[in-house]
Short mmCIF file of C-alpha atoms in Angstrom, two decimals:
data_model
loop_
_atom_site.label_atom_id
_atom_site.label_comp_id
_atom_site.label_asym_id
_atom_site.label_seq_id
_atom_site.Cartn_x
_atom_site.Cartn_y
_atom_site.Cartn_z
CA MET E 1 -50.08 59.22 93.60
CA THR E 2 -47.85 57.00 93.67
CA GLY E 3 -45.79 54.19 92.14
CA CYS E 4 -45.64 56.50 88.61
CA GLN E 5 -44.80 54.99 85.48
CA ASP E 6 -44.08 55.69 82.53
CA PHE E 7 -43.73 54.14 79.07
CA GLY E 8 -44.14 54.71 75.16
CA ALA E 9 -41.46 56.94 75.40
CA GLY E 10 -43.56 59.16 77.76
CA ARG E 11 -46.63 59.16 75.76
CA ILE E 12 -48.43 56.68 78.63
CA THR E 13 -47.98 57.65 82.81
CA TYR E 14 -49.64 54.93 85.20
CA ALA E 15 -49.86 56.60 88.59
CA ASP E 16 -51.84 54.42 92.23
CA LEU E 17 -54.36 57.15 93.89
CA PRO E 18 -55.32 56.97 97.98
CA GLY E 19 -58.48 54.90 97.75
CA ASP E 20 -57.65 52.26 95.35
CA LEU E 21 -58.06 54.54 92.18
CA GLY E 22 -55.45 54.97 89.42
CA TYR E 23 -54.49 57.40 87.15
CA LEU E 24 -54.13 56.89 83.53
CA ARG E 25 -52.51 59.53 81.34
CA ILE E 26 -52.28 59.26 77.43
CA SER E 27 -50.77 61.63 75.64
CA GLY E 28 -50.82 60.45 71.89
CA PHE E 29 -51.90 57.80 70.13
CA GLY E 30 -48.78 56.36 68.74
CA GLY E 31 -45.15 58.04 69.07
CA TYR E 32 -44.19 55.13 71.29
CA ALA E 33 -41.21 53.36 69.85
CA GLY E 34 -38.76 55.66 68.52
CA LYS E 35 -39.19 58.21 65.10
CA HIS E 36 -40.24 55.96 62.65
CA ALA E 37 -40.92 52.96 63.86
CA PRO E 38 -43.78 50.31 62.35
CA TYR E 39 -46.43 50.06 63.43
CA THR E 40 -46.02 46.01 64.24
CA ALA E 41 -43.25 47.65 66.94
CA GLU E 42 -46.04 50.69 68.59
CA GLN E 43 -48.49 47.85 69.09
CA ALA E 44 -46.13 45.67 71.03
CA GLU E 45 -44.52 49.08 73.15
CA LEU E 46 -48.65 49.47 74.22
CA ASP E 47 -48.32 45.92 75.22
CA ARG E 48 -45.73 46.31 77.00
CA GLY E 49 -47.16 49.43 79.13
CA LEU E 50 -50.63 47.70 79.45
CA ASN E 51 -50.09 44.47 80.89
CA THR E 52 -46.69 46.28 83.38
CA VAL E 53 -50.57 47.79 84.73
CA LEU E 54 -53.87 46.09 84.62
CA THR E 55 -51.91 43.51 85.31
CA PRO E 56 -54.71 40.73 87.51
CA GLY E 57 -54.54 42.27 90.82
CA ARG E 58 -54.79 45.50 89.76
CA THR E 59 -57.55 45.53 87.92
CA GLN E 60 -59.18 43.78 90.13
CA ARG E 61 -58.24 45.95 93.10
CA LEU E 62 -59.35 49.68 91.13
CA LYS E 63 -62.69 50.77 92.39
CA GLY E 64 -62.13 53.36 89.67
CA LEU E 65 -60.35 54.50 87.00
CA VAL E 66 -59.05 58.08 85.84
CA ILE E 67 -57.97 58.71 81.81
CA ASP E 68 -56.37 61.76 80.83
CA LEU E 69 -57.01 63.04 78.11
CA ARG E 70 -56.31 66.94 77.87
CA ILE E 71 -53.13 67.16 77.04
CA ASN E 72 -53.27 64.57 73.03
CA GLY E 73 -52.09 65.23 69.71
CA GLY E 74 -53.52 61.89 68.70
CA GLY E 75 -52.19 59.69 65.97
CA SER E 76 -53.05 56.37 65.88
CA ASP E 77 -57.27 55.44 65.77
CA THR E 78 -56.67 51.36 65.72
CA LEU E 79 -54.02 51.84 68.41
CA GLY E 80 -56.54 54.22 70.79
CA ILE E 81 -59.73 51.03 70.38
CA ARG E 82 -56.39 49.06 71.73
CA ILE E 83 -56.80 50.53 74.62
CA VAL E 84 -60.74 50.70 74.85
CA GLN E 85 -60.45 46.89 74.04
CA ARG E 86 -58.96 46.11 77.37
CA LEU E 87 -61.92 47.78 79.19
CA THR E 88 -64.83 46.01 78.49
CA GLU E 89 -65.21 42.52 79.20
CA THR E 90 -68.59 43.02 77.11
CA PRO E 91 -68.13 43.98 72.61
CA TYR E 92 -70.00 46.73 71.86
CA THR E 93 -69.64 49.04 68.96
CA ALA E 94 -66.32 51.99 69.51
CA TYR E 95 -68.42 53.77 66.14
CA ALA E 96 -68.93 53.54 62.73
CA LYS E 97 -67.03 55.54 60.24
CA ARG E 98 -67.72 57.16 56.97
CA ALA E 99 -66.43 58.99 53.87
CA ARG E 100 -67.72 61.04 51.35
CA ASN E 101 -67.21 59.70 47.89
CA ASP E 102 -68.71 62.22 45.67
CA PRO E 103 -66.79 65.65 44.93
CA ALA E 104 -69.74 66.97 43.27
CA ASP E 105 -72.03 65.93 45.86
CA PRO E 106 -71.19 66.92 49.91
CA ALA E 107 -73.22 65.57 51.31
CA ARG E 108 -72.43 62.40 49.07
CA HIS E 109 -72.00 59.24 51.67
CA THR E 110 -69.76 55.36 51.54
CA ARG E 111 -71.65 53.44 53.21
CA PRO E 112 -71.21 53.76 57.62
CA GLU E 113 -68.22 50.98 59.04
CA PRO E 114 -68.76 49.60 62.98
CA VAL E 115 -65.64 49.60 64.12
CA PRO E 116 -66.14 46.47 67.21
CA VAL E 117 -64.47 46.46 70.52
CA VAL E 118 -63.31 42.64 71.39
CA PRO E 119 -62.64 42.09 74.86
CA ALA E 120 -59.02 42.00 74.39
CA HIS E 121 -57.33 38.48 76.05
CA ALA E 122 -55.88 39.84 78.45
CA PRO E 123 -56.22 41.11 82.40
CA ARG E 124 -58.76 44.30 81.97
CA TYR E 125 -60.52 46.74 83.85
CA THR E 126 -63.80 47.12 83.98
CA GLY E 127 -65.02 49.25 86.41
CA PRO E 128 -66.04 52.74 86.32
CA VAL E 129 -64.12 55.31 84.62
CA ALA E 130 -63.57 59.33 84.50
CA VAL E 131 -62.19 60.13 81.37
CA LEU E 132 -60.67 63.73 81.83
CA THR E 133 -61.87 66.51 77.97
CA GLY E 134 -60.42 69.59 77.20
CA GLY E 135 -59.89 71.56 74.23
CA SER E 136 -56.08 69.75 73.45
CA THR E 137 -57.73 67.05 72.98
CA VAL E 138 -57.48 66.39 69.55
CA SER E 139 -58.13 63.34 66.75
CA ALA E 140 -57.85 59.82 67.72
CA GLY E 141 -57.72 61.48 71.27
CA GLU E 142 -61.26 62.59 70.27
CA THR E 143 -62.40 58.69 69.07
CA PHE E 144 -61.65 57.10 71.78
CA THR E 145 -63.57 59.08 74.15
CA GLN E 146 -66.10 58.49 70.87
CA ALA E 147 -65.10 55.11 71.65
CA LEU E 148 -65.52 55.15 75.35
CA MET E 149 -69.21 56.63 75.42
CA ASP E 150 -70.87 53.75 74.53
CA ARG E 151 -68.74 51.60 77.27
CA PRO E 152 -71.44 49.26 78.70
CA VAL E 153 -69.93 50.01 82.16
CA ARG E 154 -69.92 53.22 83.95
CA THR E 155 -68.04 55.84 81.90
CA VAL E 156 -68.20 59.94 83.11
CA ARG E 157 -65.95 62.81 80.31
CA ILE E 158 -65.31 65.43 82.55
CA GLY E 159 -63.70 69.13 81.93
CA GLN E 160 -63.79 70.79 78.95
CA PRO E 161 -64.71 70.00 74.87
CA THR E 162 -62.83 68.01 72.74
CA GLN E 163 -61.07 70.24 69.78
CA GLY E 164 -63.16 68.73 66.91
CA VAL E 165 -60.88 67.45 65.04
CA PHE E 166 -62.04 63.90 64.02
CA SER E 167 -61.00 62.81 60.54
CA ASP E 168 -58.11 61.25 58.65
CA VAL E 169 -57.00 64.24 56.28
CA ILE E 170 -55.76 64.45 52.39
CA MET E 171 -53.24 66.10 51.61
CA ARG E 172 -52.80 67.86 49.12
CA ASN E 173 -49.50 70.33 47.45
CA LEU E 174 -49.65 73.06 45.51
CA PRO E 175 -47.57 74.99 42.60
CA ASP E 176 -46.43 77.30 45.59
CA GLY E 177 -44.81 74.80 48.25
CA LEU E 178 -48.63 75.14 49.94
CA ILE E 179 -49.98 72.29 51.77
CA PHE E 180 -53.47 72.05 51.26
CA GLY E 181 -55.53 69.48 54.09
CA LEU E 182 -59.11 68.15 53.79
CA PRO E 183 -60.98 65.59 56.69
CA ASN E 184 -63.56 64.09 54.27
CA GLU E 185 -65.02 61.15 57.05
CA GLU E 186 -67.20 61.37 60.12
CA TYR E 187 -67.25 59.49 62.41
CA LEU E 188 -70.98 58.36 63.25
CA THR E 189 -72.46 57.07 67.38
CA ARG E 190 -75.53 54.73 66.87
CA THR E 191 -78.09 57.65 66.64
CA GLY E 192 -75.84 58.86 63.41
CA ARG E 193 -74.55 62.30 65.09
CA THR E 194 -71.38 63.81 64.36
CA PHE E 195 -68.72 65.92 67.62
CA ASP E 196 -66.88 67.90 64.64
CA GLY E 197 -66.19 70.99 64.76
CA THR E 198 -67.86 70.92 68.32
CA GLY E 199 -66.35 68.62 69.74
CA ILE E 200 -67.48 65.63 71.70
CA PRO E 201 -69.32 67.79 75.38
CA PRO E 202 -68.52 66.72 79.01
CA GLN E 203 -70.58 65.81 80.94
CA LEU E 204 -69.68 67.08 84.55
CA THR E 205 -68.60 70.67 83.22
CA GLU E 206 -64.92 71.52 85.03
CA PRO E 207 -62.48 74.89 84.10
CA VAL E 208 -59.11 72.71 82.75
CA PHE E 209 -55.28 74.53 82.55
CA THR E 210 -56.52 77.81 83.34
CA LYS E 211 -54.68 81.18 84.95
CA GLU E 212 -56.86 80.85 87.90
CA GLU E 213 -56.63 76.71 87.84
CA PHE E 214 -52.99 78.11 88.24
CA ALA E 215 -52.57 80.52 90.28
CA LYS E 216 -54.72 79.48 92.75
CA ASN E 217 -52.83 75.66 92.45
CA ARG E 218 -55.86 74.13 92.19
CA ASP E 219 -57.02 70.88 89.37
CA SER E 220 -60.78 71.24 89.67
CA ALA E 221 -61.38 68.72 86.75
CA PHE E 222 -59.18 66.41 88.65
CA ASP E 223 -60.45 66.53 91.97
CA HIS E 224 -64.26 66.53 90.44
CA ALA E 225 -63.09 62.97 89.32
CA VAL E 226 -61.45 61.32 92.30
CA ASN E 227 -64.82 62.56 94.33
CA LEU E 228 -66.85 60.58 91.95
CA LEU E 229 -65.42 57.30 91.90
CA SER E 230 -64.42 57.37 95.37
CA GLY E 231 -68.73 57.91 95.88
CA ARG E 232 -68.28 61.80 97.50
CA GLY E 233 -69.41 63.81 95.03
#
């Protein structure tokens, strides 16, 4: 890797790879602008990083982009969509959200609301993408992964299934001081599928951060992604 750059308080890292490939690691969708920063500041810091990375010259030169979400604690879905908007030139639907709205009937939901992806008015990368996921890809890391599933250009998921915890959570403070959380939303694909519990599966399975991988100083998922984008696998 060359030209490694950190943005958003270290939660976003970019580096160039040999063969005109790029590597983008995202460990969360928030916390970019400091503790208790308003959303506008978070968005501005994200845009600053994206504008630095996705320059006109680089977006024209790149032949493939690895997006590493294998350690991603989630955050803001809308910040994730803001990144996806820099990865397409064609509008499409990321997913549809619905919420349970009847405490007596868990099968009752609100009408699904599509979440659109509208290409940003800024330099965009629209070539092939390999997305690395694993069991520590959580919440907004998963909705970001789902938002890339119908991306019009080739996008391949490599690694292990995500954790399977998508929804925002309704919080309640109990009398004994415990906090109780209840997720009540579903994120739907265009066919109406959800991935709660199971997580989003990879299309190409590889070990992620196992003892065997560490012992051999190996990263099979990353290597597979690079080989795939380079046309070698």
